[in-house]
Amino acid sequence: DQQVKQNSPSLSVQEGRISILNCDYTNSMFDYFLWYKKYPAEGPTFLISISSIKDKNEDGRFTVFLNKSAKHLSLHIVPSQPGDSAVYFCAADFTGTASKLTFGTGTRLQVTL
Amino acid sequence: SQTIHQWPATLVQPVGSPLSLECTVEGTSNPNLYWYRQAAGRGLQLLFYSVGIGQISSEVPQNLSASRPQDRQFILSSKKLLLSDSGFYLCAWSVRRSGAFFGQGTRLTVV
């Protein structure tokens, strides 16, 4: 049962354009969402997060949007840069004594020149 | 600042051999500790998590076990590896609701 889904396994975007990565979830108990970026043979690095009490969080070129009614979140990268090429994972969590992140399957972003 | 160390970076082991991967965290106390696995072409799967010394919770039944002998040490083990245990193993830590911070990972190939 895949509770967090990233339906696009890959995405190619031109440098300078906007990259939009999408994520859907099924568990309405999730109340905290995160995006991670992963390069090959490395651990994921935290990018940006959003709490369910918000619908938008911005950090530099990265903005995460949350639509709770649709159980959907998206990551916008503007402008996209070649160094953004990586696999992006969305993750969801819910209130508890430990963070037990549930990850999506990832989207590979390729930013072309 | 907090750092997490995970070793070895790569490992090739024959089927039926034992496994021990170690992870240590510095710069924080009482962290929650996690073992994740990324199989080829798949997302990150939570294997074990620990909220304290000797406290281990398993998320999925499998051929692996975990132990936390010290506050900032988390060990992933197996008595006999299977081919299906191949994958990229990641240790992570968190404090409260901060999300998880990952080590560099171990690429395990069982042959």
mmCIF file of N, CA, C and O in Angstrom, chain A residues 31-34 36 38-46 87 89 93-106, chain B residues 32 34 36 38 41-46 49-51 57 59 88 90 94-105 107:
data_model
loop_
_atom_site.group_PDB
_atom_site.id
_atom_site.type_symbol
_atom_site.label_atom_id
_atom_site.label_comp_id
_atom_site.label_asym_id
_atom_site.label_seq_id
_atom_site.Cartn_x
_atom_site.Cartn_y
_atom_site.Cartn_z
ATOM 1 N N ASP A 31 0.452 15.050 8.677
ATOM 2 C CA ASP A 31 0.309 16.481 8.926
ATOM 3 C C ASP A 31 1.620 17.247 8.760
ATOM 4 O O ASP A 31 1.715 18.419 9.128
ATOM 5 N N TYR A 32 2.611 16.593 8.196
ATOM 6 C CA TYR A 32 3.911 17.250 8.000
ATOM 7 C C TYR A 32 4.534 16.629 6.771
ATOM 8 O O TYR A 32 4.596 15.410 6.657
ATOM 9 N N PHE A 33 4.991 17.485 5.870
ATOM 10 C CA PHE A 33 5.457 16.992 4.579
ATOM 11 C C PHE A 33 6.826 17.593 4.270
ATOM 12 O O PHE A 33 7.097 18.752 4.578
ATOM 13 N N LEU A 34 7.662 16.785 3.650
ATOM 14 C CA LEU A 34 9.032 17.209 3.383
ATOM 15 C C LEU A 34 9.434 16.815 1.973
ATOM 16 O O LEU A 34 8.908 15.858 1.406
ATOM 17 N N TYR A 36 13.023 15.912 -0.171
ATOM 18 C CA TYR A 36 14.440 15.599 -0.080
ATOM 19 C C TYR A 36 15.005 15.515 -1.482
ATOM 20 O O TYR A 36 14.332 15.116 -2.432
ATOM 21 N N LYS A 38 18.268 13.873 -3.674
ATOM 22 C CA LYS A 38 19.255 12.807 -3.539
ATOM 23 C C LYS A 38 20.097 12.688 -4.804
ATOM 24 O O LYS A 38 19.562 12.536 -5.904
ATOM 25 N N TYR A 39 21.420 12.729 -4.593
ATOM 26 C CA TYR A 39 22.362 12.434 -5.664
ATOM 27 C C TYR A 39 22.737 10.959 -5.594
ATOM 28 O O TYR A 39 22.623 10.336 -4.531
ATOM 29 N N PRO A 40 23.188 10.383 -6.696
ATOM 30 C CA PRO A 40 23.573 8.960 -6.695
ATOM 31 C C PRO A 40 24.610 8.641 -5.626
ATOM 32 O O PRO A 40 25.537 9.417 -5.396
ATOM 33 N N ALA A 41 24.449 7.507 -4.978
ATOM 34 C CA ALA A 41 25.387 6.997 -3.971
ATOM 35 C C ALA A 41 25.553 7.940 -2.784
ATOM 36 O O ALA A 41 26.584 7.903 -2.101
ATOM 37 N N GLU A 42 24.581 8.792 -2.546
ATOM 38 C CA GLU A 42 24.615 9.661 -1.375
ATOM 39 C C GLU A 42 23.293 9.553 -0.629
ATOM 40 O O GLU A 42 22.279 9.148 -1.200
ATOM 41 N N GLY A 43 23.311 9.951 0.648
ATOM 42 C CA GLY A 43 22.063 10.006 1.377
ATOM 43 C C GLY A 43 21.226 11.193 0.946
ATOM 44 O O GLY A 43 21.749 12.193 0.447
ATOM 45 N N PRO A 44 19.914 11.128 1.111
ATOM 46 C CA PRO A 44 19.053 12.265 0.781
ATOM 47 C C PRO A 44 19.365 13.458 1.681
ATOM 48 O O PRO A 44 19.722 13.286 2.849
ATOM 49 N N THR A 45 19.242 14.641 1.143
ATOM 50 C CA THR A 45 19.408 15.851 1.932
ATOM 51 C C THR A 45 18.088 16.600 1.985
ATOM 52 O O THR A 45 17.368 16.707 0.984
ATOM 53 N N PHE A 46 17.800 17.107 3.147
ATOM 54 C CA PHE A 46 16.551 17.830 3.361
ATOM 55 C C PHE A 46 16.524 19.110 2.540
ATOM 56 O O PHE A 46 17.500 19.845 2.451
ATOM 57 N N VAL A 87 17.452 13.142 -7.886
ATOM 58 C CA VAL A 87 16.166 12.488 -7.597
ATOM 59 C C VAL A 87 15.534 13.206 -6.414
ATOM 60 O O VAL A 87 16.199 13.456 -5.401
ATOM 61 N N PHE A 89 12.569 13.224 -3.556
ATOM 62 C CA PHE A 89 11.613 12.402 -2.830
ATOM 63 C C PHE A 89 10.701 13.308 -2.003
ATOM 64 O O PHE A 89 11.184 14.210 -1.314
ATOM 65 N N ASP A 93 4.739 12.670 7.221
ATOM 66 C CA ASP A 93 4.891 12.263 8.613
ATOM 67 C C ASP A 93 3.612 12.631 9.361
ATOM 68 O O ASP A 93 2.791 13.415 8.868
ATOM 69 N N PHE A 94 3.438 12.073 10.548
ATOM 70 C CA PHE A 94 2.297 12.446 11.380
ATOM 71 C C PHE A 94 2.748 12.525 12.829
ATOM 72 O O PHE A 94 3.783 11.973 13.200
ATOM 73 N N THR A 95 2.009 13.236 13.610
ATOM 74 C CA THR A 95 2.374 13.498 14.995
ATOM 75 C C THR A 95 2.564 12.196 15.758
ATOM 76 O O THR A 95 1.726 11.313 15.705
ATOM 77 N N GLY A 96 3.702 12.128 16.438
ATOM 78 C CA GLY A 96 3.979 10.924 17.200
ATOM 79 C C GLY A 96 5.278 11.104 17.942
ATOM 80 O O GLY A 96 5.902 12.153 17.891
ATOM 81 N N THR A 97 5.732 10.078 18.600
ATOM 82 C CA THR A 97 6.966 10.180 19.383
ATOM 83 C C THR A 97 8.200 10.085 18.508
ATOM 84 O O THR A 97 9.278 10.452 18.910
ATOM 85 N N ALA A 98 8.066 9.555 17.340
ATOM 86 C CA ALA A 98 9.207 9.451 16.437
ATOM 87 C C ALA A 98 8.768 9.837 15.036
ATOM 88 O O ALA A 98 7.639 9.572 14.646
ATOM 89 N N SER A 99 9.661 10.475 14.310
ATOM 90 C CA SER A 99 9.380 10.738 12.911
ATOM 91 C C SER A 99 9.489 9.433 12.147
ATOM 92 O O SER A 99 10.544 8.825 12.137
ATOM 93 N N LYS A 100 8.422 8.986 11.541
ATOM 94 C CA LYS A 100 8.476 7.776 10.722
ATOM 95 C C LYS A 100 8.071 8.176 9.318
ATOM 96 O O LYS A 100 6.958 7.972 8.879
ATOM 97 N N LEU A 101 9.015 8.784 8.653
ATOM 98 C CA LEU A 101 8.715 9.320 7.337
ATOM 99 C C LEU A 101 8.306 8.228 6.372
ATOM 100 O O LEU A 101 8.947 7.186 6.290
ATOM 101 N N THR A 102 7.253 8.495 5.630
ATOM 102 C CA THR A 102 6.841 7.626 4.537
ATOM 103 C C THR A 102 7.214 8.327 3.249
ATOM 104 O O THR A 102 6.769 9.438 2.991
ATOM 105 N N PHE A 103 8.045 7.666 2.458
ATOM 106 C CA PHE A 103 8.584 8.285 1.256
ATOM 107 C C PHE A 103 7.833 7.849 0.008
ATOM 108 O O PHE A 103 7.326 6.724 -0.081
ATOM 109 N N GLY A 104 7.803 8.757 -0.952
ATOM 110 C CA GLY A 104 7.378 8.395 -2.293
ATOM 111 C C GLY A 104 8.515 7.691 -3.012
ATOM 112 O O GLY A 104 9.605 7.516 -2.468
ATOM 113 N N THR A 105 8.267 7.285 -4.238
ATOM 114 C CA THR A 105 9.248 6.522 -5.009
ATOM 115 C C THR A 105 10.256 7.406 -5.722
ATOM 116 O O THR A 105 11.208 6.906 -6.302
ATOM 117 N N GLY A 106 10.061 8.705 -5.679
ATOM 118 C CA GLY A 106 11.046 9.615 -6.246
ATOM 119 C C GLY A 106 10.759 10.020 -7.674
ATOM 120 O O GLY A 106 10.138 9.275 -8.443
ATOM 121 N N ASN B 32 16.198 10.067 17.790
ATOM 122 C CA ASN B 32 15.532 8.915 17.194
ATOM 123 C C ASN B 32 16.425 8.451 16.047
ATOM 124 O O ASN B 32 16.925 9.271 15.276
ATOM 125 N N TYR B 34 17.115 5.659 12.714
ATOM 126 C CA TYR B 34 16.368 4.931 11.694
ATOM 127 C C TYR B 34 17.315 4.187 10.745
ATOM 128 O O TYR B 34 18.419 4.644 10.467
ATOM 129 N N TYR B 36 16.840 2.886 6.810
ATOM 130 C CA TYR B 36 16.033 2.840 5.599
ATOM 131 C C TYR B 36 16.773 2.006 4.555
ATOM 132 O O TYR B 36 17.988 1.873 4.584
ATOM 133 N N GLN B 38 16.849 1.573 0.196
ATOM 134 C CA GLN B 38 16.363 1.907 -1.131
ATOM 135 C C GLN B 38 16.761 0.770 -2.059
ATOM 136 O O GLN B 38 17.944 0.570 -2.339
ATOM 137 N N GLY B 41 15.363 1.105 -8.187
ATOM 138 C CA GLY B 41 14.144 1.580 -8.817
ATOM 139 C C GLY B 41 12.973 1.790 -7.871
ATOM 140 O O GLY B 41 11.837 1.964 -8.316
ATOM 141 N N ARG B 42 13.250 1.798 -6.599
ATOM 142 C CA ARG B 42 12.162 1.954 -5.636
ATOM 143 C C ARG B 42 12.461 3.104 -4.681
ATOM 144 O O ARG B 42 13.560 3.628 -4.642
ATOM 145 N N GLY B 43 11.455 3.479 -3.918
ATOM 146 C CA GLY B 43 11.621 4.554 -2.949
ATOM 147 C C GLY B 43 12.324 4.081 -1.702
ATOM 148 O O GLY B 43 12.843 2.972 -1.620
ATOM 149 N N LEU B 44 12.328 4.944 -0.721
ATOM 150 C CA LEU B 44 12.982 4.650 0.551
ATOM 151 C C LEU B 44 12.002 3.941 1.482
ATOM 152 O O LEU B 44 10.923 4.440 1.749
ATOM 153 N N GLN B 45 12.416 2.804 1.972
ATOM 154 C CA GLN B 45 11.555 2.014 2.845
ATOM 155 C C GLN B 45 12.116 2.007 4.260
ATOM 156 O O GLN B 45 13.278 1.659 4.466
ATOM 157 N N LEU B 46 11.299 2.372 5.237
ATOM 158 C CA LEU B 46 11.732 2.344 6.630
ATOM 159 C C LEU B 46 11.793 0.905 7.107
ATOM 160 O O LEU B 46 10.821 0.161 7.009
ATOM 161 N N TYR B 49 13.219 1.615 13.471
ATOM 162 C CA TYR B 49 13.474 2.874 14.127
ATOM 163 C C TYR B 49 13.599 2.625 15.631
ATOM 164 O O TYR B 49 13.122 1.629 16.159
ATOM 165 N N SER B 50 14.289 3.568 16.279
ATOM 166 C CA SER B 50 14.567 3.417 17.704
ATOM 167 C C SER B 50 14.424 4.767 18.395
ATOM 168 O O SER B 50 15.001 5.761 17.957
ATOM 169 N N VAL B 51 13.670 4.781 19.492
ATOM 170 C CA VAL B 51 13.495 6.030 20.250
ATOM 171 C C VAL B 51 14.376 6.058 21.486
ATOM 172 O O VAL B 51 14.375 7.054 22.213
ATOM 173 N N SER B 57 11.950 -0.820 16.927
ATOM 174 C CA SER B 57 10.678 -1.157 16.292
ATOM 175 C C SER B 57 10.947 -1.532 14.847
ATOM 176 O O SER B 57 11.700 -0.850 14.157
ATOM 177 N N GLU B 59 9.509 -2.185 11.082
ATOM 178 C CA GLU B 59 8.396 -1.775 10.240
ATOM 179 C C GLU B 59 7.968 -2.863 9.265
ATOM 180 O O GLU B 59 6.809 -2.922 8.874
ATOM 181 N N PHE B 88 20.572 -0.130 -1.148
ATOM 182 C CA PHE B 88 21.283 1.021 -0.600
ATOM 183 C C PHE B 88 20.692 1.287 0.775
ATOM 184 O O PHE B 88 19.507 1.610 0.896
ATOM 185 N N LEU B 90 20.431 3.239 4.384
ATOM 186 C CA LEU B 90 20.643 4.584 4.903
ATOM 187 C C LEU B 90 20.285 4.643 6.373
ATOM 188 O O LEU B 90 19.206 4.189 6.777
ATOM 189 N N SER B 94 16.685 11.839 13.928
ATOM 190 C CA SER B 94 15.801 12.989 14.054
ATOM 191 C C SER B 94 15.637 13.328 15.531
ATOM 192 O O SER B 94 15.876 12.493 16.399
ATOM 193 N N VAL B 95 15.298 14.559 15.770
ATOM 194 C CA VAL B 95 14.965 15.003 17.119
ATOM 195 C C VAL B 95 13.628 15.724 17.039
ATOM 196 O O VAL B 95 13.465 16.643 16.240
ATOM 197 N N ARG B 96 12.686 15.263 17.805
ATOM 198 C CA ARG B 96 11.334 15.820 17.779
ATOM 199 C C ARG B 96 10.793 15.758 16.351
ATOM 200 O O ARG B 96 10.954 14.775 15.661
ATOM 201 N N ARG B 97 10.140 16.810 15.910
ATOM 202 C CA ARG B 97 9.498 16.786 14.602
ATOM 203 C C ARG B 97 10.330 17.545 13.576
ATOM 204 O O ARG B 97 9.877 18.469 12.931
ATOM 205 N N SER B 98 11.571 17.156 13.448
ATOM 206 C CA SER B 98 12.473 17.889 12.554
ATOM 207 C C SER B 98 12.616 17.223 11.203
ATOM 208 O O SER B 98 13.369 17.692 10.377
ATOM 209 N N GLY B 99 11.924 16.136 10.966
ATOM 210 C CA GLY B 99 12.229 15.347 9.785
ATOM 211 C C GLY B 99 13.479 14.535 10.068
ATOM 212 O O GLY B 99 14.018 14.568 11.169
ATOM 213 N N ALA B 100 13.945 13.784 9.120
ATOM 214 C CA ALA B 100 15.098 12.920 9.330
ATOM 215 C C ALA B 100 16.295 13.426 8.541
ATOM 216 O O ALA B 100 16.156 13.958 7.442
ATOM 217 N N PHE B 101 17.489 13.253 9.129
ATOM 218 C CA PHE B 101 18.739 13.649 8.482
ATOM 219 C C PHE B 101 19.552 12.378 8.244
ATOM 220 O O PHE B 101 19.769 11.588 9.153
ATOM 221 N N PHE B 102 20.022 12.231 7.037
ATOM 222 C CA PHE B 102 20.572 10.964 6.590
ATOM 223 C C PHE B 102 22.092 10.931 6.546
ATOM 224 O O PHE B 102 22.740 11.949 6.315
ATOM 225 N N GLY B 103 22.623 9.720 6.734
ATOM 226 C CA GLY B 103 24.029 9.463 6.482
ATOM 227 C C GLY B 103 24.262 9.300 4.991
ATOM 228 O O GLY B 103 23.352 9.460 4.171
ATOM 229 N N GLN B 104 25.499 8.959 4.641
ATOM 230 C CA GLN B 104 25.872 8.867 3.230
ATOM 231 C C GLN B 104 25.458 7.551 2.594
ATOM 232 O O GLN B 104 25.494 7.407 1.384
ATOM 233 N N GLY B 105 25.059 6.592 3.394
ATOM 234 C CA GLY B 105 24.551 5.345 2.838
ATOM 235 C C GLY B 105 25.602 4.268 2.646
ATOM 236 O O GLY B 105 26.799 4.555 2.554
ATOM 237 N N ARG B 107 26.173 0.935 0.086
ATOM 238 C CA ARG B 107 25.723 0.137 -1.054
ATOM 239 C C ARG B 107 26.085 -1.315 -0.788
ATOM 240 O O ARG B 107 27.249 -1.663 -0.765
#
